[in-house]
Short mmCIF file of C-alpha atoms in Angstrom, two decimals:
data_model
loop_
_atom_site.label_atom_id
_atom_site.label_comp_id
_atom_site.label_asym_id
_atom_site.label_seq_id
_atom_site.Cartn_x
_atom_site.Cartn_y
_atom_site.Cartn_z
CA MET A 8 0.17 0.17 -0.31
CA ILE A 9 2.90 2.34 1.03
CA ALA A 10 4.42 1.53 -2.13
CA PHE A 11 1.24 2.72 -4.56
CA LEU A 12 0.84 6.05 -2.50
CA ARG A 13 4.43 6.57 -3.28
CA TRP A 14 4.08 6.02 -6.66
CA LEU A 15 0.90 8.11 -7.15
CA ALA A 16 2.76 10.74 -5.15
CA ARG A 17 5.26 10.71 -7.89
CA HIS A 18 3.07 11.36 -10.27
CA LEU A 19 1.41 14.13 -8.37
CA ILE A 20 4.40 15.98 -7.15
CA GLY A 21 4.60 17.97 -10.74
CA LEU A 22 1.35 19.55 -9.77
CA ASP A 23 2.66 21.34 -6.58
CA PHE A 24 4.01 24.49 -8.65
CA VAL A 25 0.52 24.64 -10.43
CA ALA A 26 -1.26 24.38 -6.79
CA VAL A 27 1.03 26.96 -5.08
CA ALA A 28 1.12 29.49 -8.38
CA ALA A 29 -2.72 29.42 -8.60
CA VAL A 30 -3.18 30.68 -4.96
CA ALA A 31 -0.11 32.96 -4.86
CA ALA A 32 -1.94 34.50 -7.82
CA LEU A 33 -4.90 34.47 -6.02
CA SER A 34 -2.95 36.32 -2.91
CA VAL A 35 -2.19 39.39 -5.11
CA ALA A 36 -5.96 40.15 -5.13
CA THR A 37 -6.68 39.10 -1.41
CA GLU A 38 -4.43 38.82 1.51
CA GLN A 39 -7.22 36.71 3.10
CA VAL A 40 -5.81 33.20 0.90
CA PHE A 41 -2.13 33.88 2.97
CA PRO A 42 -2.69 30.98 5.22
CA LEU A 43 -4.35 28.60 2.40
CA ALA A 44 -1.59 29.85 0.26
CA LEU A 45 1.02 28.71 2.85
CA GLY A 46 -0.99 25.72 3.59
CA VAL A 47 -0.96 24.60 0.02
CA ALA A 48 2.81 24.99 -0.22
CA LEU A 49 3.78 22.99 2.88
CA ALA A 50 1.34 20.43 1.48
CA GLY A 51 3.45 20.42 -1.95
CA LEU A 52 6.91 20.03 0.35
CA ALA A 53 5.26 17.21 2.46
CA LEU A 54 4.21 15.02 -0.86
CA ARG A 55 7.43 15.66 -2.01
CA TRP A 56 9.08 14.07 0.92
CA PHE A 57 6.73 11.41 1.18
CA ALA A 58 7.46 10.23 -2.47
CA LEU A 59 11.02 11.29 -3.17
CA GLY A 60 12.58 11.25 0.54
CA VAL A 61 13.34 14.89 0.59
CA PRO A 62 11.16 18.09 0.59
CA SER A 63 12.92 19.64 -2.30
CA VAL A 64 16.34 19.72 -4.33
CA ARG A 65 19.33 21.63 -3.01
CA THR A 66 20.20 24.99 -4.07
CA PRO A 67 22.95 27.48 -3.73
CA ALA A 68 20.62 29.93 -1.65
CA ASP A 69 19.40 27.51 0.84
CA LEU A 70 21.41 29.04 3.54
CA THR A 71 20.66 32.48 2.75
CA ILE A 72 16.76 31.67 2.36
CA LEU A 73 16.63 29.97 5.39
CA ALA A 74 18.38 32.80 7.53
CA LEU A 75 16.30 35.28 5.67
CA ALA A 76 13.19 33.27 6.66
CA SER A 77 14.45 33.20 10.43
CA MET A 78 14.76 36.96 10.36
CA ALA A 79 11.08 37.62 8.96
CA LEU A 80 9.72 35.06 11.59
CA PHE A 81 11.80 36.47 14.38
CA SER A 82 10.73 39.91 13.27
CA LEU A 83 6.97 38.91 14.18
CA THR A 84 8.01 38.42 18.24
CA ILE A 85 9.50 41.76 18.10
CA SER A 86 6.80 43.92 16.00
CA GLU A 87 5.17 46.36 18.00
CA GLN A 88 2.60 46.17 15.07
CA PRO A 89 2.11 42.38 14.56
CA ALA A 90 -0.88 42.66 12.20
CA ILE A 91 1.07 44.85 9.99
CA THR A 92 4.09 42.86 10.23
CA GLU A 93 2.18 38.98 10.11
CA VAL A 94 0.81 40.11 6.56
CA GLN A 95 4.48 40.60 4.85
CA VAL A 96 5.82 38.06 6.86
CA MET A 97 3.28 35.67 4.96
CA ARG A 98 3.87 37.67 1.56
CA LEU A 99 7.78 36.57 2.08
CA LEU A 100 7.35 33.24 3.15
CA LEU A 101 4.87 32.74 0.24
CA GLY A 102 7.49 33.89 -1.93
CA MET A 103 9.97 31.67 -0.84
CA ALA A 104 7.62 28.71 -1.27
CA LEU A 105 6.93 29.82 -4.97
CA PHE A 106 10.58 29.78 -5.43
CA TYR A 107 11.31 26.41 -4.57
CA ALA A 108 8.10 24.99 -6.20
CA LEU A 109 9.36 26.72 -9.28
CA VAL A 110 13.05 25.23 -9.04
CA ASN A 111 11.33 21.66 -8.36
CA TRP A 112 8.93 21.80 -11.45
CA ALA A 113 11.20 23.61 -14.09
CA VAL A 114 13.07 21.28 -15.30
CA SER A 115 12.73 20.99 -19.07
CA HIS A 116 12.49 23.38 -22.13
CA PHE A 117 8.66 22.58 -22.20
CA HIS A 118 8.46 23.79 -18.51
CA PHE A 119 10.34 27.17 -19.16
CA GLY A 120 8.14 27.96 -22.38
CA ILE A 121 5.23 27.51 -20.01
CA LEU A 122 6.75 29.72 -17.43
CA THR A 123 7.61 32.29 -20.40
CA PHE A 124 3.90 32.47 -20.91
CA GLY A 125 3.02 32.78 -17.56
CA ILE A 126 5.55 35.76 -17.13
CA MET A 127 4.17 37.51 -20.21
CA LEU A 128 0.96 36.94 -18.71
CA ALA A 129 1.70 38.56 -15.59
CA GLY A 130 3.21 41.66 -17.29
CA VAL A 131 -0.22 42.13 -19.23
CA VAL A 132 -2.31 41.68 -16.28
CA LEU A 133 -0.24 44.50 -14.46
CA THR A 134 -0.43 46.51 -17.72
CA LEU A 135 -4.22 46.31 -17.81
CA GLY A 136 -4.90 46.84 -14.07
CA ALA A 137 -2.60 49.86 -14.12
CA THR A 138 -5.30 51.75 -16.15
CA ILE A 139 -7.73 51.31 -13.32
CA SER A 140 -6.11 51.09 -10.42
CA VAL A 141 -3.55 53.31 -10.81
CA THR A 142 -3.50 57.26 -9.33
CA TRP A 143 -1.80 59.11 -12.35
CA MET A 144 0.94 61.69 -11.97
CA SER A 145 0.97 63.66 -15.17
CA THR A 146 3.85 66.04 -14.38
CA LYS A 147 6.93 64.30 -14.01
CA LEU A 148 7.98 64.11 -17.62
CA PRO A 149 6.77 67.26 -19.48
CA PHE A 150 7.15 65.35 -23.24
CA ILE A 151 4.15 63.59 -22.07
CA PRO A 152 0.68 65.14 -22.76
CA PRO A 153 -1.55 65.59 -19.75
CA GLU A 154 -4.49 64.80 -21.82
CA VAL A 155 -3.19 60.74 -21.96
CA TYR A 156 -4.40 60.85 -18.27
CA GLY A 157 -7.71 62.55 -19.13
CA GLN A 158 -6.67 66.08 -17.92
CA PRO A 159 -7.80 69.08 -19.74
CA SER A 160 -5.43 70.62 -22.47
CA ASP A 161 -5.76 73.07 -25.23
CA THR A 162 -4.44 70.43 -27.73
CA PRO A 163 -6.68 67.22 -28.11
CA TYR A 164 -4.59 63.91 -27.83
CA GLU A 165 -5.19 60.66 -29.57
CA ILE A 166 -4.41 58.22 -26.61
CA ASP A 167 -6.62 58.66 -23.13
CA LEU A 168 -6.33 56.05 -20.62
CA THR A 169 -9.42 56.90 -19.03
CA VAL A 170 -11.15 55.42 -22.08
CA VAL A 171 -9.48 52.23 -21.38
CA ALA A 172 -10.53 52.43 -17.62
CA ASP A 173 -13.99 53.16 -18.38
CA TYR A 174 -14.15 50.08 -20.61
CA LEU A 175 -12.87 47.52 -18.40
CA ASN A 176 -14.40 48.91 -15.20
CA ALA A 177 -17.69 48.55 -17.10
CA ARG A 178 -16.89 44.75 -17.77
CA ILE A 179 -15.57 43.82 -14.14
CA PRO A 180 -17.77 41.06 -12.22
CA PRO A 181 -19.47 42.72 -9.15
CA GLU A 182 -17.84 40.14 -7.29
CA VAL A 183 -14.17 41.32 -8.16
CA ALA A 184 -14.70 45.19 -8.16
CA PRO A 185 -14.43 45.10 -4.32
CA LEU A 186 -10.98 43.71 -4.91
CA LEU A 187 -9.44 46.25 -7.08
CA GLU A 188 -10.95 49.41 -5.09
CA ASP A 189 -7.50 50.21 -3.61
CA SER A 190 -5.62 52.71 -5.97
CA VAL A 191 -1.79 52.09 -6.66
CA ASN A 192 0.92 54.74 -6.98
CA PRO A 193 2.63 54.35 -10.41
CA ASN A 194 5.70 53.78 -9.02
CA VAL A 195 4.73 50.71 -7.86
CA MET A 196 3.37 49.58 -10.98
CA ALA A 197 6.48 50.70 -12.71
CA GLY A 198 8.84 48.82 -10.75
CA TYR A 199 7.18 45.52 -11.80
CA LEU A 200 7.19 46.28 -14.96
CA ALA A 201 10.65 47.58 -15.62
CA VAL A 202 12.00 44.36 -13.87
CA LEU A 203 9.45 41.99 -16.05
CA PHE A 204 10.05 43.54 -19.20
CA PRO A 205 13.54 42.32 -20.05
CA VAL A 206 12.76 38.63 -19.15
CA ILE A 207 9.95 38.84 -21.49
CA ALA A 208 11.71 40.49 -24.15
CA ALA A 209 15.40 39.03 -24.18
CA PRO A 210 14.17 35.56 -25.36
CA LEU A 211 12.95 37.32 -28.49
CA PHE A 212 15.97 39.43 -28.60
CA PHE A 213 18.67 36.78 -28.26
CA ASN A 214 16.82 34.24 -31.20
CA LEU A 215 15.22 36.15 -33.29
CA ARG A 216 16.14 33.56 -36.27
CA GLY A 217 14.71 30.79 -33.94
CA LEU A 218 11.51 32.71 -32.89
CA TRP A 219 11.06 35.03 -36.10
CA TRP A 220 7.49 33.76 -36.40
CA LEU A 221 6.25 34.98 -33.10
CA SER A 222 7.92 38.52 -33.35
CA LEU A 223 4.91 40.15 -34.05
CA PRO A 224 2.58 38.46 -31.19
CA TRP A 225 5.70 38.83 -28.84
CA LEU A 226 5.88 42.47 -29.91
CA ALA A 227 2.37 42.91 -29.33
CA ILE A 228 2.70 42.23 -25.78
CA LEU A 229 6.18 44.08 -25.07
CA SER A 230 4.42 47.05 -26.77
CA PRO A 231 1.78 48.04 -24.26
CA ILE A 232 4.08 46.80 -21.29
CA GLY A 233 7.01 49.38 -22.58
CA ALA A 234 3.99 52.31 -23.09
CA MET A 235 2.52 51.40 -19.53
CA LEU A 236 5.82 51.74 -18.18
CA LEU A 237 6.43 54.86 -19.77
CA PHE A 238 3.13 56.44 -18.96
CA THR A 239 3.59 55.92 -15.10
CA GLN A 240 6.50 58.38 -15.07
CA SER A 241 8.36 56.91 -12.41
CA ARG A 242 11.73 58.28 -13.11
CA GLY A 243 13.45 55.62 -10.94
CA ALA A 244 11.69 52.86 -13.13
CA LEU A 245 12.76 54.04 -16.15
CA LEU A 246 16.01 54.28 -15.07
CA GLY A 247 16.23 50.56 -14.07
CA PHE A 248 14.84 49.72 -17.55
CA GLY A 249 17.57 51.68 -18.97
CA ALA A 250 19.78 49.47 -16.64
CA ALA A 251 18.31 46.37 -18.05
CA LEU A 252 18.51 47.20 -21.55
CA VAL A 253 22.17 48.34 -21.24
CA VAL A 254 22.98 44.72 -19.60
CA LEU A 255 20.80 43.18 -22.39
CA LEU A 256 22.81 44.62 -25.04
CA MET A 257 25.93 43.54 -23.17
CA LEU A 258 25.17 40.25 -22.56
CA TYR A 259 24.10 40.24 -26.26
CA LEU A 260 27.67 41.24 -27.47
CA TYR A 261 29.51 39.09 -25.02
CA ALA A 262 27.52 36.20 -26.61
CA ARG A 263 28.44 37.41 -30.00
CA ARG A 264 32.38 37.60 -28.86
CA LEU A 265 32.09 41.41 -29.27
CA VAL A 266 33.72 42.06 -25.72
CA PHE A 267 35.48 45.08 -26.73
CA ALA A 268 32.30 46.81 -28.48
CA GLY A 269 30.51 46.02 -25.02
CA MET A 270 33.40 47.69 -23.00
CA ILE A 271 32.83 50.77 -25.12
CA VAL A 272 28.99 50.75 -24.86
CA LEU A 273 29.42 50.44 -20.93
CA PHE A 274 31.96 53.43 -20.78
CA PHE A 275 29.79 55.52 -22.80
CA VAL A 276 26.59 54.85 -20.67
CA VAL A 277 28.61 55.77 -17.71
CA MET A 278 29.90 58.93 -19.08
CA VAL A 279 26.78 60.28 -20.38
CA GLY A 280 24.87 58.99 -17.00
CA GLN A 281 27.01 60.84 -14.70
CA GLY A 282 26.99 63.80 -16.88
CA ARG A 283 23.35 63.69 -16.92
CA LEU A 284 22.97 63.49 -13.30
CA ILE A 285 25.08 66.41 -12.52
CA GLU A 286 23.47 68.45 -14.79
CA VAL A 287 20.18 67.98 -13.48
CA TYR A 288 21.01 67.88 -9.76
CA GLY A 289 24.28 69.40 -9.36
CA ALA A 290 27.40 67.84 -7.53
CA PRO A 291 26.20 66.25 -4.50
CA ASP A 292 29.49 67.68 -2.49
CA GLN A 293 28.30 70.94 -3.56
CA ILE A 294 24.46 71.39 -3.20
CA PRO A 295 23.04 70.64 0.63
CA TYR A 296 19.63 69.49 0.19
CA ARG A 297 18.11 71.77 2.48
CA GLU A 298 19.24 74.57 0.14
CA LEU A 299 18.34 72.45 -2.72
CA ILE A 300 14.79 71.99 -1.33
CA SER A 301 14.30 75.98 -0.54
CA THR A 302 15.97 76.76 -4.17
CA GLN A 303 13.52 74.49 -6.11
CA ILE A 304 10.36 74.61 -4.09
CA PRO A 305 10.64 78.39 -2.51
CA ASP A 306 7.11 78.67 -1.34
CA VAL A 307 6.27 74.95 -0.01
CA ASP A 308 7.14 73.83 3.66
CA ARG A 309 6.52 70.36 2.90
CA VAL A 310 7.85 68.54 -0.26
CA THR A 311 6.59 65.55 -1.61
CA ASP A 312 8.91 62.34 -1.91
CA ARG A 313 9.17 62.88 -5.42
CA ASP A 314 11.96 65.07 -5.16
CA LEU A 315 15.60 63.81 -4.86
CA PRO A 316 16.34 65.97 -1.61
CA ALA A 317 13.57 64.62 0.17
CA ARG A 318 14.31 61.42 -0.45
CA ILE A 319 17.87 62.43 1.07
CA GLU A 320 15.96 63.07 4.14
CA ILE A 321 13.84 59.70 4.17
CA TRP A 322 17.23 57.71 3.63
CA ASP A 323 18.43 59.60 6.50
CA ARG A 324 15.75 58.17 8.70
CA ALA A 325 16.21 54.76 7.72
CA ILE A 326 19.89 54.75 8.43
CA ARG A 327 19.11 56.28 11.45
CA LEU A 328 16.69 53.09 12.41
CA ILE A 329 19.39 50.43 11.05
CA ARG A 330 21.66 52.22 13.75
CA ASP A 331 19.46 51.94 16.51
CA PHE A 332 17.80 48.82 15.76
CA PRO A 333 21.24 46.93 14.19
CA VAL A 334 20.23 43.34 14.84
CA THR A 335 16.42 43.09 14.77
CA GLY A 336 15.29 45.71 12.82
CA VAL A 337 11.92 47.32 13.39
CA GLY A 338 9.96 44.55 12.46
CA MET A 339 8.50 44.27 8.46
CA GLY A 340 6.27 47.16 7.56
CA LEU A 341 6.83 49.42 10.36
CA TYR A 342 9.25 51.88 9.04
CA ALA A 343 6.21 54.49 9.02
CA PRO A 344 5.20 54.42 13.01
CA ALA A 345 9.13 53.97 13.77
CA VAL A 346 10.00 57.20 12.02
CA GLU A 347 7.07 59.06 13.47
CA GLN A 348 8.02 58.02 17.19
CA TYR A 349 11.66 58.31 16.71
CA TYR A 350 12.56 60.63 14.02
CA PRO A 351 9.74 62.79 12.72
CA PHE A 352 10.20 64.04 9.21
CA GLU A 353 11.03 67.96 9.23
CA THR A 354 10.30 68.79 5.56
CA VAL A 355 8.59 65.54 3.88
CA THR A 356 5.29 64.38 4.66
CA ALA A 357 4.91 61.03 6.11
CA GLN A 358 6.21 58.18 4.33
CA ASP A 359 5.08 54.15 4.33
CA HIS A 360 8.56 52.90 3.11
CA ALA A 361 12.22 53.92 3.12
CA HIS A 362 12.48 54.55 -0.76
CA ASN A 363 15.56 52.62 -0.97
CA LEU A 364 15.35 48.56 -1.23
CA VAL A 365 18.27 48.16 0.53
CA LEU A 366 17.76 50.45 3.55
CA GLN A 367 13.94 49.05 3.62
CA VAL A 368 15.50 45.41 4.39
CA GLY A 369 17.67 46.64 6.57
CA VAL A 370 14.91 48.97 8.59
CA ASP A 371 12.50 45.68 8.50
CA LEU A 372 15.24 43.06 9.64
CA GLY A 373 18.04 44.52 11.09
CA ILE A 374 21.55 44.05 9.55
CA PRO A 375 21.52 40.15 9.50
CA GLY A 376 18.50 40.00 7.57
CA LEU A 377 19.86 42.38 5.23
CA LEU A 378 23.20 40.57 4.66
CA ALA A 379 20.68 37.42 4.15
CA TRP A 380 18.69 39.02 1.34
CA LEU A 381 22.06 40.23 -0.13
CA ALA A 382 23.70 36.94 -0.15
CA THR A 383 20.31 35.37 -1.87
CA LEU A 384 20.38 38.23 -4.33
CA PHE A 385 24.07 37.68 -5.21
CA VAL A 386 23.73 33.95 -5.48
CA VAL A 387 20.87 34.63 -8.03
CA ILE A 388 22.79 36.93 -10.14
CA GLY A 389 25.56 34.43 -10.04
CA ALA A 390 23.31 31.71 -10.82
CA ALA A 391 22.07 33.56 -14.01
CA LEU A 392 25.35 34.26 -15.23
CA HIS A 393 26.32 30.54 -14.67
CA ALA A 394 23.58 29.59 -16.76
CA PHE A 395 23.93 32.14 -19.23
CA GLN A 396 27.90 31.33 -19.90
CA ARG A 397 26.83 27.51 -20.22
CA ALA A 398 23.98 27.83 -22.31
CA ILE A 399 26.11 29.71 -24.70
CA ASP A 400 28.68 26.68 -24.55
CA ALA A 401 25.72 24.39 -25.09
CA ASP A 402 24.41 26.24 -27.93
CA ASP A 403 20.91 26.50 -26.25
CA ARG A 404 19.34 29.40 -27.59
CA PHE A 405 16.57 29.87 -25.44
CA ALA A 406 18.21 29.46 -22.00
CA THR A 407 20.86 32.01 -23.35
CA GLY A 408 18.37 34.51 -23.82
CA PHE A 409 16.16 33.63 -20.61
CA ALA A 410 19.20 33.54 -18.53
CA ALA A 411 20.44 37.21 -19.69
CA GLY A 412 16.72 38.40 -19.23
CA LEU A 413 17.28 37.29 -15.81
CA VAL A 414 20.35 39.21 -15.22
CA ALA A 415 19.34 42.20 -16.59
CA ALA A 416 16.09 41.88 -14.21
CA GLN A 417 18.33 42.07 -11.38
CA ALA A 418 20.07 45.18 -12.90
CA ALA A 419 16.40 46.77 -13.07
CA LEU A 420 15.90 45.35 -9.53
CA LEU A 421 18.72 47.36 -7.93
CA VAL A 422 18.55 50.44 -10.06
CA HIS A 423 15.07 51.18 -9.23
CA GLY A 424 15.88 49.90 -5.60
CA ILE A 425 17.97 52.99 -5.14
CA PHE A 426 14.92 55.35 -5.45
CA ASP A 427 12.09 52.53 -4.27
CA ALA A 428 11.20 49.80 -1.85
CA VAL A 429 7.93 48.43 -3.62
CA THR A 430 9.56 45.26 -4.71
CA TRP A 431 10.00 44.08 -1.13
CA GLY A 432 7.27 43.12 0.50
CA MET A 433 4.85 45.80 1.39
CA VAL A 434 3.00 45.49 -1.99
CA ARG A 435 0.84 42.75 -3.27
CA PRO A 436 3.01 41.68 -6.48
CA ALA A 437 6.28 41.12 -4.23
CA ILE A 438 5.99 37.33 -5.04
CA LEU A 439 7.13 38.04 -8.29
CA ILE A 440 10.60 38.72 -7.58
CA TRP A 441 10.70 35.27 -5.97
CA VAL A 442 9.63 33.72 -9.12
CA LEU A 443 12.07 35.17 -11.00
CA TRP A 444 14.74 34.39 -8.38
CA GLY A 445 13.65 30.70 -8.60
CA ALA A 446 13.57 30.79 -12.24
CA ALA A 447 17.31 31.88 -12.26
CA ILE A 448 17.93 28.51 -10.20
CA ALA A 449 16.01 26.22 -12.25
CA VAL A 450 17.30 27.92 -15.58
CA LEU A 451 20.86 27.05 -13.94
CA ARG A 452 19.83 23.47 -13.60
CA LEU A 453 18.62 23.29 -16.83
CA THR A 454 21.82 24.14 -18.42
CA PHE A 455 23.40 21.11 -16.33
CA ALA A 456 21.14 18.75 -18.46
CA GLN A 457 23.24 19.51 -21.36
CA PRO A 458 20.73 20.20 -24.18
CA SER A 459 21.68 18.58 -27.29
CA PRO A 460 22.92 21.40 -29.89
CA ASP A 461 20.24 23.43 -32.04
CA LYS A 462 20.87 24.61 -35.43
CA ASN A 463 19.76 27.92 -34.88
CA ALA A 464 21.58 28.66 -31.64
CA LEU A 465 24.06 30.90 -31.00
CA PRO A 466 27.31 30.29 -31.66
CA ALA A 467 29.59 28.87 -29.00
CA ARG A 468 32.46 31.08 -27.42
CA GLN A 469 35.51 29.19 -28.21
CA ALA A 470 38.02 28.37 -25.71
CA SER A 471 41.09 31.05 -25.80
#
């Protein structure tokens, strides 16, 4: 009987990722399913343990993820507002569960094809959702006319996002409408679109010869995602998006054995970017941020978080909290009440988070948690780069592009994370980052399967 049950379990373990992904997707709509989602994830691990004798394959990130999970659970014990912390801890644990479910499930090119389609679908859903849930800001980029956002203007404009929003709102079932009532800051949506875009684009970019017949539908998906990213006017996300494109271009040149050209591109981007930043903001050691506030906004006592000097004050509060709570952090999600209690803002209105990804993790989980998170990130980047190199050597065109997209996504994550922290744990789509991290480990495992060469593959690098 036990043998039969194990045989049955071996045939069912492939469904654990589908089940976990389904409840994880539902958790983006409502936080009430977190207990169910974590229960499904634990059941999947138990089923795999019963069938194979181990709950999961081993990954290079096991120890760092364990440390990160331990610090997150510990933050529940020290949190002064456990109701807030509990939600973020469960979201983080669900992301980790999705990570392991994906690593165990994605073992073939067919699975990665499904995964790529799922990431595309996530990008499309976020793009459509942005039209009905985002609170638009139309003054950041002057070259985008305000009538795009349905605001009055002297000149008619062909694109109006409110038309799309009205169309979608009219077709939302009444049972679903309450789940979409919460408004979303455009920076939140932009951050995830900037991270997802390179993962969607790279397989096509690296494999035009093999996937030319999919070019039009692929571009039909990428175009609205890119347009919505632009319409958010999130400067941090657009910088992250630009960084991702530069990384993709450099990896493409490397795959084509054009390393010198890649170095020239990098040098050009660094010099132009540095000059542009100094032109816009001035040299950091020459313009104190308080003086910059008064010169840019002379008649405003309280500035918004969209101004760089204000961000500096927000970051300053985060650094102070990390200094005061270096071991434990203040508890996940408690940046705002901690700042209000210990270091109230002088010129900035109340903020929910630290507007910097690294600082936010440090505030939430202390230096040990921050080190665990950074170590996990570095493992993911290393796995994606290793997979990229192995895919080139194995002439695996799909894995080459997919791994390159994952590397570029981490570049977008880090650059956007300089100015925002919405990809951490305080917003509903945060589990998507763990999907990409799991995909990086999974694609590395795929390359170790040594797929057979393909005639349309990119040329392998020759040994020097």
